[in-house]
XYZ file of N, CA, C and O in Angstrom:
740
model
N -24.349 -6.372 12.312
C -23.557 -7.591 12.345
C -22.104 -7.192 12.565
O -21.575 -6.344 11.873
N -21.450 -7.840 13.533
C -20.061 -7.531 13.838
C -19.140 -8.103 12.765
O -19.543 -8.949 11.955
N -17.899 -7.681 12.798
C -16.896 -8.188 11.852
C -16.721 -9.700 12.032
O -16.616 -10.436 11.067
N -16.708 -10.152 13.287
C -16.562 -11.594 13.556
C -17.757 -12.362 12.986
O -17.586 -13.420 12.383
N -18.963 -11.828 13.158
C -20.145 -12.495 12.607
C -20.070 -12.583 11.092
O -20.399 -13.616 10.512
N -19.643 -11.490 10.439
C -19.514 -11.510 8.981
C -18.489 -12.558 8.554
O -18.698 -13.305 7.606
N -17.380 -12.628 9.290
C -16.319 -13.570 8.973
C -16.791 -15.008 9.166
O -16.502 -15.885 8.360
N -17.547 -15.256 10.224
C -17.962 -16.614 10.536
C -19.128 -17.096 9.669
O -19.435 -18.278 9.663
N -19.751 -16.201 8.927
C -20.835 -16.614 8.036
C -20.501 -16.332 6.577
O -21.352 -16.474 5.719
N -19.281 -15.949 6.284
C -18.847 -15.646 4.928
C -18.128 -16.820 4.295
O -18.369 -17.982 4.628
N -17.208 -16.519 3.376
C -16.488 -17.576 2.662
C -15.702 -18.509 3.585
O -15.629 -19.707 3.338
N -15.138 -17.980 4.680
C -14.388 -18.831 5.604
C -15.303 -19.872 6.237
O -14.899 -21.010 6.473
N -16.537 -19.504 6.493
C -17.490 -20.451 7.085
C -17.726 -21.620 6.144
O -17.851 -22.766 6.589
N -17.769 -21.353 4.842
C -17.962 -22.434 3.871
C -16.770 -23.374 3.842
O -16.931 -24.594 3.715
N -15.585 -22.819 3.974
C -14.373 -23.641 3.997
C -14.365 -24.505 5.256
O -14.084 -25.705 5.198
N -14.678 -23.898 6.396
C -14.725 -24.651 7.649
C -15.809 -25.724 7.607
O -15.630 -26.826 8.123
N -16.926 -25.399 6.960
C -18.025 -26.366 6.881
C -17.564 -27.648 6.204
O -17.944 -28.742 6.621
N -16.752 -27.516 5.186
C -16.292 -28.696 4.451
C -15.622 -29.696 5.404
O -15.922 -30.892 5.365
N -14.747 -29.204 6.262
C -14.068 -30.085 7.217
C -15.004 -30.670 8.248
O -14.954 -31.869 8.552
N -15.865 -29.830 8.807
C -16.820 -30.324 9.807
C -17.766 -31.346 9.184
O -18.076 -32.374 9.796
N -18.219 -31.073 7.968
C -19.142 -31.987 7.295
C -18.474 -33.326 6.999
O -19.092 -34.389 7.181
N -17.229 -33.287 6.560
C -16.516 -34.536 6.271
C -16.359 -35.367 7.538
O -16.549 -36.591 7.524
N -16.040 -34.705 8.638
C -15.875 -35.406 9.915
C -17.219 -35.953 10.401
O -17.301 -37.096 10.867
N -18.278 -35.173 10.273
C -19.613 -35.629 10.681
C -20.067 -36.806 9.825
O -20.626 -37.784 10.343
N -19.813 -36.727 8.537
C -20.209 -37.813 7.635
C -19.445 -39.093 7.955
O -20.020 -40.184 7.974
N -18.154 -38.965 8.231
C -17.346 -40.133 8.575
C -17.844 -40.770 9.868
O -17.996 -41.997 9.955
N -18.105 -39.953 10.873
C -18.583 -40.486 12.153
C -19.962 -41.129 12.002
O -20.226 -42.186 12.585
N -20.840 -40.509 11.212
C -22.173 -41.078 10.995
C -22.069 -42.416 10.255
O -22.779 -43.376 10.591
N -21.180 -42.484 9.281
C -20.979 -43.742 8.546
C -20.385 -44.804 9.471
O -20.758 -45.984 9.401
N -19.486 -44.390 10.340
C -18.885 -45.312 11.312
C -19.965 -45.853 12.248
O -20.037 -47.061 12.499
N -20.819 -44.988 12.752
C -21.902 -45.426 13.636
C -22.847 -46.388 12.909
O -23.256 -47.402 13.475
N -23.166 -46.073 11.656
C -24.061 -46.943 10.881
C -23.421 -48.305 10.636
O -24.087 -49.341 10.751
N -22.130 -48.317 10.315
C -21.434 -49.583 10.068
C -21.387 -50.429 11.340
O -21.594 -51.650 11.294
N -21.123 -49.790 12.459
C -21.076 -50.530 13.724
C -22.453 -51.080 14.055
O -22.585 -52.234 14.482
N -23.486 -50.294 13.851
C -24.846 -50.760 14.096
C -25.157 -51.975 13.223
O -25.721 -52.971 13.702
N -24.782 -51.898 11.976
C -25.002 -53.012 11.045
C -24.233 -54.256 11.511
O -24.767 -55.377 11.499
N -22.990 -54.054 11.927
C -22.175 -55.154 12.439
C -22.849 -55.804 13.648
O -22.939 -57.022 13.745
N -23.311 -54.982 14.572
C -23.927 -55.494 15.805
C -25.204 -56.268 15.489
O -25.469 -57.310 16.099
N -25.986 -55.792 14.531
C -27.189 -56.537 14.124
C -26.813 -57.942 13.677
O -27.488 -58.909 14.023
N -25.730 -58.030 12.898
C -25.284 -59.339 12.422
C -24.808 -60.239 13.539
O -25.162 -61.427 13.601
N -24.019 -59.679 14.453
C -23.507 -60.467 15.577
C -24.658 -60.891 16.491
O -24.715 -62.037 16.939
N -25.561 -59.988 16.765
C -26.686 -60.299 17.649
C -27.594 -61.361 17.018
O -28.194 -62.166 17.733
N -27.670 -61.352 15.687
C -28.482 -62.352 14.998
C -27.946 -63.760 15.174
O -28.680 -64.741 15.028
N -26.670 -63.871 15.526
C -26.056 -65.189 15.742
C -26.190 -65.652 17.192
O -25.853 -66.784 17.512
N -26.665 -64.760 18.066
C -26.823 -65.108 19.484
C -28.156 -65.820 19.688
O -29.066 -65.702 18.880
N -28.278 -66.525 20.821
C -29.555 -67.192 21.101
C -30.693 -66.179 21.201
O -30.494 -65.051 21.663
N -31.868 -66.590 20.765
C -33.032 -65.705 20.837
C -33.292 -65.321 22.290
O -33.172 -66.142 23.196
N -33.608 -64.058 22.507
C -33.872 -63.571 23.850
C -32.625 -63.117 24.599
O -32.697 -62.798 25.773
N -31.473 -63.092 23.925
C -30.232 -62.634 24.550
C -30.337 -61.134 24.830
O -30.339 -60.323 23.909
N -30.470 -60.783 26.103
C -30.702 -59.385 26.486
C -29.532 -58.483 26.116
O -29.731 -57.347 25.686
N -28.293 -58.961 26.242
C -27.123 -58.143 25.907
C -27.149 -57.791 24.429
O -26.987 -56.629 24.050
N -27.384 -58.771 23.587
C -27.425 -58.533 22.147
C -28.563 -57.617 21.741
O -28.372 -56.701 20.941
N -29.743 -57.840 22.309
C -30.899 -57.008 21.974
C -30.692 -55.565 22.420
O -31.018 -54.633 21.690
N -30.146 -55.369 23.598
C -29.870 -54.033 24.108
C -28.815 -53.335 23.243
O -28.957 -52.161 22.912
N -27.781 -54.065 22.879
C -26.722 -53.489 22.049
C -27.252 -53.094 20.676
O -26.892 -52.038 20.148
N -28.108 -53.919 20.106
C -28.691 -53.603 18.796
C -29.486 -52.312 18.888
O -29.339 -51.412 18.055
N -30.331 -52.210 19.910
C -31.160 -51.015 20.056
C -30.309 -49.769 20.264
O -30.527 -48.742 19.619
N -29.340 -49.838 21.170
C -28.509 -48.663 21.467
C -27.644 -48.259 20.274
O -27.464 -47.075 20.004
N -27.103 -49.230 19.572
C -26.281 -48.909 18.394
C -27.135 -48.304 17.286
O -26.719 -47.350 16.618
N -28.330 -48.828 17.093
C -29.232 -48.273 16.075
C -29.625 -46.849 16.440
O -29.681 -45.965 15.567
N -29.880 -46.612 17.713
C -30.217 -45.256 18.160
C -29.031 -44.316 17.940
O -29.203 -43.192 17.460
N -27.835 -44.768 18.267
C -26.640 -43.945 18.059
C -26.462 -43.611 16.579
O -26.155 -42.468 16.219
N -26.682 -44.583 15.722
C -26.557 -44.340 14.282
C -27.619 -43.347 13.812
O -27.338 -42.479 12.968
N -28.812 -43.437 14.355
C -29.897 -42.517 13.989
C -29.571 -41.084 14.437
O -29.755 -40.130 13.694
N -29.044 -40.932 15.652
C -28.689 -39.599 16.151
C -27.543 -39.010 15.316
O -27.563 -37.822 14.973
N -26.575 -39.833 14.957
C -25.480 -39.356 14.098
C -26.025 -38.917 12.738
O -25.609 -37.882 12.201
N -26.963 -39.677 12.200
C -27.570 -39.312 10.912
C -28.361 -38.012 11.029
O -28.366 -37.187 10.109
N -29.035 -37.822 12.169
C -29.778 -36.577 12.389
C -28.833 -35.381 12.420
O -29.119 -34.347 11.816
N -27.712 -35.521 13.119
C -26.746 -34.420 13.191
C -26.212 -34.094 11.804
O -26.074 -32.918 11.436
N -25.930 -35.112 11.018
C -25.441 -34.898 9.655
C -26.522 -34.228 8.803
O -26.222 -33.315 8.020
N -27.764 -34.643 8.953
C -28.860 -34.033 8.192
C -29.024 -32.563 8.549
O -29.195 -31.717 7.664
N -28.952 -32.251 9.828
C -29.074 -30.851 10.254
C -27.960 -30.024 9.645
O -28.185 -28.926 9.137
N -26.748 -30.551 9.666
C -25.613 -29.828 9.088
C -25.858 -29.558 7.603
O -25.643 -28.438 7.133
N -26.320 -30.549 6.885
C -26.497 -30.389 5.435
C -27.668 -29.475 5.076
O -27.713 -28.925 3.977
N -28.598 -29.282 6.001
C -29.782 -28.466 5.726
C -29.631 -27.009 6.145
O -30.500 -26.197 5.854
N -28.555 -26.685 6.822
C -28.415 -25.344 7.396
C -27.415 -24.490 6.631
O -26.675 -24.975 5.781
N -27.396 -23.221 6.974
C -26.434 -22.275 6.419
C -25.091 -22.497 7.106
O -25.059 -22.765 8.307
N -23.979 -22.390 6.381
C -22.678 -22.583 7.033
C -22.501 -21.684 8.254
O -22.710 -20.476 8.193
N -22.162 -22.310 9.347
C -21.899 -21.624 10.611
C -20.907 -22.515 11.359
O -21.280 -23.604 11.802
N -19.651 -22.091 11.486
C -18.633 -22.965 12.074
C -19.010 -23.536 13.443
O -18.755 -24.705 13.716
N -19.617 -22.736 14.307
C -19.964 -23.232 15.638
C -21.031 -24.323 15.547
O -20.898 -25.391 16.156
N -22.083 -24.077 14.787
C -23.157 -25.065 14.638
C -22.663 -26.302 13.890
O -22.997 -27.434 14.257
N -21.866 -26.088 12.853
C -21.332 -27.211 12.081
C -20.432 -28.089 12.945
O -20.486 -29.321 12.871
N -19.618 -27.461 13.787
C -18.739 -28.217 14.681
C -19.552 -28.999 15.706
O -19.185 -30.115 16.072
N -20.663 -28.420 16.165
C -21.524 -29.151 17.101
C -22.133 -30.378 16.422
O -22.263 -31.435 17.044
N -22.506 -30.250 15.161
C -23.045 -31.406 14.434
C -21.981 -32.498 14.318
O -22.274 -33.678 14.529
N -20.746 -32.101 13.993
C -19.655 -33.077 13.903
C -19.399 -33.711 15.272
O -19.162 -34.916 15.379
N -19.456 -32.902 16.315
C -19.276 -33.410 17.680
C -20.363 -34.425 18.016
O -20.097 -35.493 18.570
N -21.608 -34.125 17.681
C -22.712 -35.028 17.987
C -22.596 -36.335 17.212
O -22.886 -37.406 17.748
N -22.147 -36.257 15.970
C -21.930 -37.486 15.194
C -20.833 -38.327 15.829
O -20.960 -39.551 15.946
N -19.749 -37.680 16.235
C -18.632 -38.412 16.850
C -19.039 -39.027 18.189
O -18.663 -40.161 18.505
N -19.811 -38.294 18.977
C -20.276 -38.825 20.261
C -21.191 -40.030 20.040
O -21.114 -41.026 20.774
N -22.036 -39.957 19.028
C -22.927 -41.081 18.718
C -22.132 -42.292 18.242
O -22.438 -43.431 18.609
N -21.112 -42.047 17.438
C -20.264 -43.151 16.981
C -19.523 -43.781 18.162
O -19.309 -44.997 18.194
N -19.150 -42.967 19.149
C -18.506 -43.513 20.347
C -19.488 -44.401 21.118
O -19.102 -45.457 21.640
N -20.753 -43.995 21.175
C -21.776 -44.823 21.829
C -21.932 -46.152 21.091
O -22.002 -47.209 21.715
N -21.972 -46.089 19.781
C -22.073 -47.320 18.990
C -20.853 -48.209 19.237
O -20.970 -49.434 19.339
N -19.685 -47.586 19.372
C -18.458 -48.347 19.632
C -18.524 -49.077 20.972
O -18.037 -50.204 21.095
N -19.125 -48.442 21.956
C -19.288 -49.113 23.253
C -20.134 -50.374 23.100
O -19.871 -51.390 23.735
N -21.129 -50.303 22.236
C -21.965 -51.480 22.002
C -21.178 -52.543 21.236
O -21.357 -53.739 21.466
N -20.295 -52.102 20.340
C -19.422 -53.047 19.643
C -18.532 -53.793 20.627
O -18.353 -55.016 20.529
N -17.990 -53.060 21.589
C -17.175 -53.691 22.629
C -18.005 -54.694 23.424
O -17.529 -55.782 23.754
N -19.227 -54.327 23.732
C -20.101 -55.189 24.526
C -20.348 -56.518 23.820
O -20.205 -57.585 24.424
N -20.686 -56.480 22.548
C -20.986 -57.727 21.842
C -19.731 -58.509 21.486
O -19.795 -59.723 21.321
N -18.589 -57.830 21.403
C -17.338 -58.531 21.098
C -16.667 -59.076 22.353
O -15.612 -59.694 22.265
N -17.229 -58.801 23.507
C -16.644 -59.302 24.737
C -15.325 -58.633 25.070
O -14.431 -59.255 25.629
N -15.197 -57.389 24.720
C -13.990 -56.614 25.026
C -12.713 -57.249 24.474
O -11.682 -57.298 25.146
N -12.766 -57.711 23.245
C -11.557 -58.216 22.593
C -10.577 -57.065 22.422
O -10.965 -55.889 22.453
N -9.310 -57.372 22.243
C -8.289 -56.324 22.122
C -8.589 -55.348 20.976
O -8.528 -54.133 21.178
N -8.946 -55.848 19.771
C -9.258 -54.877 18.698
C -10.469 -54.003 19.014
O -10.484 -52.820 18.690
N -11.475 -54.580 19.684
C -12.658 -53.770 19.998
C -12.353 -52.763 21.100
O -12.871 -51.643 21.073
N -11.517 -53.119 22.064
C -11.107 -52.160 23.086
C -10.357 -50.993 22.453
O -10.598 -49.827 22.784
N -9.445 -51.310 21.531
C -8.678 -50.256 20.850
C -9.607 -49.366 20.023
O -9.444 -48.137 19.999
N -10.580 -49.984 19.356
C -11.527 -49.205 18.554
C -12.393 -48.319 19.439
O -12.703 -47.174 19.087
N -12.787 -48.836 20.600
C -13.574 -48.034 21.538
C -12.787 -46.843 22.055
O -13.312 -45.728 22.147
N -11.514 -47.050 22.375
C -10.658 -45.951 22.836
C -10.473 -44.912 21.737
O -10.513 -43.707 21.995
N -10.272 -45.373 20.517
C -10.093 -44.445 19.391
C -11.369 -43.645 19.150
O -11.311 -42.449 18.855
N -12.520 -44.291 19.300
C -13.804 -43.593 19.127
C -13.988 -42.529 20.199
O -14.456 -41.418 19.915
N -13.616 -42.861 21.431
C -13.720 -41.887 22.517
C -12.790 -40.698 22.268
O -13.181 -39.544 22.450
N -11.572 -40.975 21.797
C -10.631 -39.890 21.485
C -11.178 -39.004 20.366
O -11.040 -37.783 20.414
N -11.806 -39.612 19.368
C -12.390 -38.833 18.273
C -13.523 -37.960 18.784
O -13.659 -36.797 18.387
N -14.321 -38.506 19.688
C -15.421 -37.737 20.262
C -14.887 -36.563 21.082
O -15.394 -35.436 20.973
N -13.866 -36.813 21.888
C -13.284 -35.741 22.701
C -12.627 -34.670 21.834
O -12.736 -33.473 22.125
N -11.962 -35.085 20.769
C -11.323 -34.116 19.870
C -12.379 -33.276 19.152
O -12.212 -32.059 18.991
N -13.466 -33.913 18.728
C -14.554 -33.171 18.081
C -15.196 -32.204 19.064
O -15.565 -31.086 18.704
N -15.302 -32.620 20.315
C -15.857 -31.755 21.350
C -14.963 -30.543 21.581
O -15.449 -29.418 21.712
N -13.668 -30.773 21.621
C -12.729 -29.657 21.802
C -12.826 -28.679 20.638
O -12.802 -27.460 20.830
N -12.957 -29.209 19.422
C -13.058 -28.342 18.243
C -14.340 -27.522 18.254
O -14.378 -26.410 17.729
N -15.384 -28.056 18.868
C -16.666 -27.346 18.931
C -16.791 -26.484 20.177
O -17.773 -25.767 20.330
N -15.805 -26.551 21.060
C -15.884 -25.887 22.356
C -15.995 -24.379 22.292
O -15.762 -23.743 21.263
N -16.350 -23.820 23.423
C -16.590 -22.381 23.536
C -15.360 -21.555 23.204
O -15.480 -20.417 22.745
N -14.177 -22.116 23.393
C -12.970 -21.334 23.122
C -12.698 -21.172 21.628
O -12.035 -20.221 21.220
N -13.210 -22.082 20.805
C -12.902 -22.001 19.373
C -14.121 -21.869 18.477
O -14.011 -21.409 17.351
N -15.272 -22.328 18.953
C -16.519 -22.272 18.180
C -16.367 -22.842 16.773
O -16.936 -22.347 15.810
N -15.584 -23.904 16.665
C -15.433 -24.589 15.387
C -14.491 -23.937 14.409
O -14.364 -24.396 13.274
N -13.796 -22.879 14.811
C -12.958 -22.137 13.870
C -11.461 -22.294 14.112
O -10.668 -21.754 13.344
N -11.054 -23.036 15.142
C -9.635 -23.201 15.440
C -9.038 -24.264 14.518
O -9.409 -25.435 14.575
N -8.101 -23.844 13.686
C -7.520 -24.732 12.686
C -6.839 -25.944 13.314
O -6.980 -27.068 12.838
N -6.092 -25.709 14.377
C -5.367 -26.810 15.025
C -6.327 -27.811 15.658
O -6.149 -29.016 15.515
N -7.330 -27.331 16.365
C -8.301 -28.244 16.979
C -9.079 -29.021 15.919
O -9.346 -30.217 16.086
N -9.427 -28.350 14.829
C -10.124 -29.044 13.740
C -9.225 -30.109 13.123
O -9.679 -31.220 12.816
N -7.959 -29.799 12.962
C -7.004 -30.764 12.411
C -6.853 -31.971 13.330
O -6.813 -33.118 12.870
N -6.780 -31.717 14.626
C -6.692 -32.813 15.595
C -7.952 -33.680 15.550
O -7.869 -34.909 15.635
N -9.101 -33.050 15.412
C -10.355 -33.802 15.331
C -10.410 -34.627 14.044
O -10.866 -35.781 14.058
N -9.936 -34.053 12.945
C -9.893 -34.799 11.676
C -9.007 -36.034 11.804
O -9.371 -37.129 11.374
N -7.838 -35.853 12.395
C -6.896 -36.960 12.561
C -7.468 -38.021 13.497
O -7.349 -39.219 13.223
N -8.083 -37.605 14.575
C -8.684 -38.564 15.516
C -9.797 -39.361 14.844
O -9.941 -40.565 15.104
N -10.570 -38.718 13.976
C -11.630 -39.431 13.256
C -11.028 -40.480 12.325
O -11.519 -41.612 12.256
N -9.960 -40.121 11.627
C -9.301 -41.100 10.738
C -8.791 -42.294 11.533
O -8.916 -43.442 11.088
N -8.215 -42.031 12.696
C -7.715 -43.114 13.540
C -8.864 -43.979 14.057
O -8.724 -45.206 14.167
N -9.998 -43.375 14.365
C -11.167 -44.131 14.830
C -11.697 -45.045 13.727
O -12.073 -46.189 13.989
N -11.704 -44.543 12.503
C -12.148 -45.372 11.377
C -11.201 -46.551 11.191
O -11.630 -47.699 11.034
N -9.898 -46.276 11.218
C -8.912 -47.345 11.041
C -9.041 -48.401 12.147
O -8.972 -49.608 11.879
N -9.247 -47.958 13.380
C -9.399 -48.902 14.496
C -10.680 -49.716 14.348
O -10.698 -50.923 14.642
N -11.758 -49.086 13.895
C -13.020 -49.806 13.674
C -12.859 -50.845 12.562
O -13.439 -51.937 12.638
N -12.055 -50.522 11.571
C -11.775 -51.497 10.507
C -11.011 -52.692 11.069
O -11.329 -53.842 10.766
N -9.997 -52.420 11.909
C -9.221 -53.513 12.503
C -10.086 -54.391 13.412
O -9.861 -55.596 13.520
N -11.080 -53.779 14.054
C -11.985 -54.546 14.919
C -13.001 -55.356 14.108
O -13.695 -56.196 14.663
N -13.086 -55.078 12.818
C -14.046 -55.784 11.972
C -15.415 -55.136 11.935
O -16.347 -55.674 11.351
N -15.538 -53.974 12.563
C -16.822 -53.281 12.603
C -17.131 -52.608 11.270
O -18.294 -52.418 10.927
N -16.090 -52.184 10.584
C -16.232 -51.576 9.261
C -15.492 -52.473 8.292
O -14.342 -52.842 8.533
N -16.144 -52.785 7.205
C -15.506 -53.597 6.168
C -15.432 -52.750 4.901
O -16.462 -52.507 4.256
N -14.221 -52.262 4.585
C -14.076 -51.414 3.395
C -14.654 -52.108 2.158
O -14.473 -53.308 1.957
N -15.381 -51.340 1.382
C -15.975 -51.865 0.156
C -17.356 -52.473 0.349
O -18.030 -52.786 -0.620
N -17.778 -52.660 1.597
C -19.108 -53.226 1.870
C -20.062 -52.067 2.129
O -19.822 -51.227 2.993
N -21.124 -52.013 1.348
C -22.112 -50.957 1.525
C -22.916 -51.187 2.800
O -23.371 -52.299 3.068
N -23.074 -50.124 3.548
C -23.873 -50.173 4.766
C -25.220 -49.542 4.444
O -25.273 -48.470 3.841
N -26.318 -50.198 4.823
C -27.633 -49.613 4.546
C -27.761 -48.213 5.150
O -27.209 -47.932 6.211
N -28.475 -47.357 4.457
C -28.701 -45.992 4.944
C -29.481 -46.040 6.246
O -30.300 -46.932 6.474
N -29.198 -45.069 7.099
C -29.878 -44.976 8.390
C -30.916 -43.862 8.313
O -30.600 -42.743 7.920
N -32.131 -44.186 8.682
C -33.197 -43.187 8.714
C -32.954 -42.242 9.882
O -32.548 -42.664 10.961
N -33.227 -40.981 9.654
C -33.088 -40.018 10.741
C -34.278 -40.076 11.680
O -34.230 -39.504 12.769
N -35.327 -40.753 11.280
C -36.508 -40.837 12.127
C -37.133 -39.463 12.312
O -36.861 -38.524 11.560
N -37.934 -39.338 13.314
C -38.598 -38.072 13.605
C -37.637 -37.215 14.414
O -37.091 -37.662 15.424
N -37.419 -36.011 13.956
C -36.522 -35.104 14.677
C -37.370 -34.184 15.534
O -37.763 -33.107 15.121
N -37.619 -34.619 16.738
C -38.462 -33.841 17.637
C -37.690 -32.641 18.167
O -36.465 -32.664 18.235
N -38.410 -31.593 18.567
C -37.744 -30.430 19.165
C -36.931 -30.807 20.408
O -35.875 -30.241 20.653
N -37.400 -31.792 21.153
C -36.687 -32.213 22.359
C -35.329 -32.812 22.002
O -34.315 -32.499 22.621
N -35.312 -33.699 20.987
C -34.054 -34.306 20.566
C -33.127 -33.236 20.004
O -31.937 -33.196 20.319
N -33.649 -32.365 19.197
C -32.808 -31.317 18.599
C -32.235 -30.395 19.681
O -31.082 -29.986 19.592
N -33.010 -30.149 20.718
C -32.524 -29.332 21.822
C -31.415 -30.053 22.577
O -30.398 -29.441 22.938
N -31.570 -31.339 22.786
C -30.541 -32.118 23.474
C -29.246 -32.131 22.681
O -28.165 -32.173 23.244
N -29.366 -32.103 21.360
C -28.178 -32.096 20.498
C -27.576 -30.712 20.368
O -26.580 -30.539 19.687
N -28.212 -29.722 20.988
C -27.773 -28.325 20.901
C -27.816 -27.820 19.468
O -26.937 -27.095 19.009
N -28.884 -28.204 18.751
C -29.049 -27.798 17.358
C -30.250 -26.892 17.233
O -31.143 -26.906 17.977
């Protein structure tokens, strides 16, 4: 085992995991809240509304994928690169859910802002997980943390997240090898 491998799987890896896990958990909770919001909005639409039904399905799937990434992170040994990929996958899923929020809200100004913030959080998480840093770059991780906080705040302003309201837990469903491979896990 090289010195870098020892460093990336030692005490520093545990410290880095804390940040990646917090970001992954926040993004997964954001995706779940948006999915819950969309279910409520779609329930108010006329029966058979294809836009609402499609948005519900896609948002629920995004929340499930975010939950899967969070579950994988919590079940594995600390590894900054893998942990950052889990956080990236949660953020990307939350961005997908945000797109569905925009769809059902008719692109209102708060939902557009929340969608942009979600995309920025996803891109920042991707940069932090990128090949140049493998989840260990302090500055990139800090930028990803800040972008996630801004995405949560924007989702709150859009009404997708209601502080103090419990969101039902999201089942991870069956984690097939194909899905796990697509998530790079």
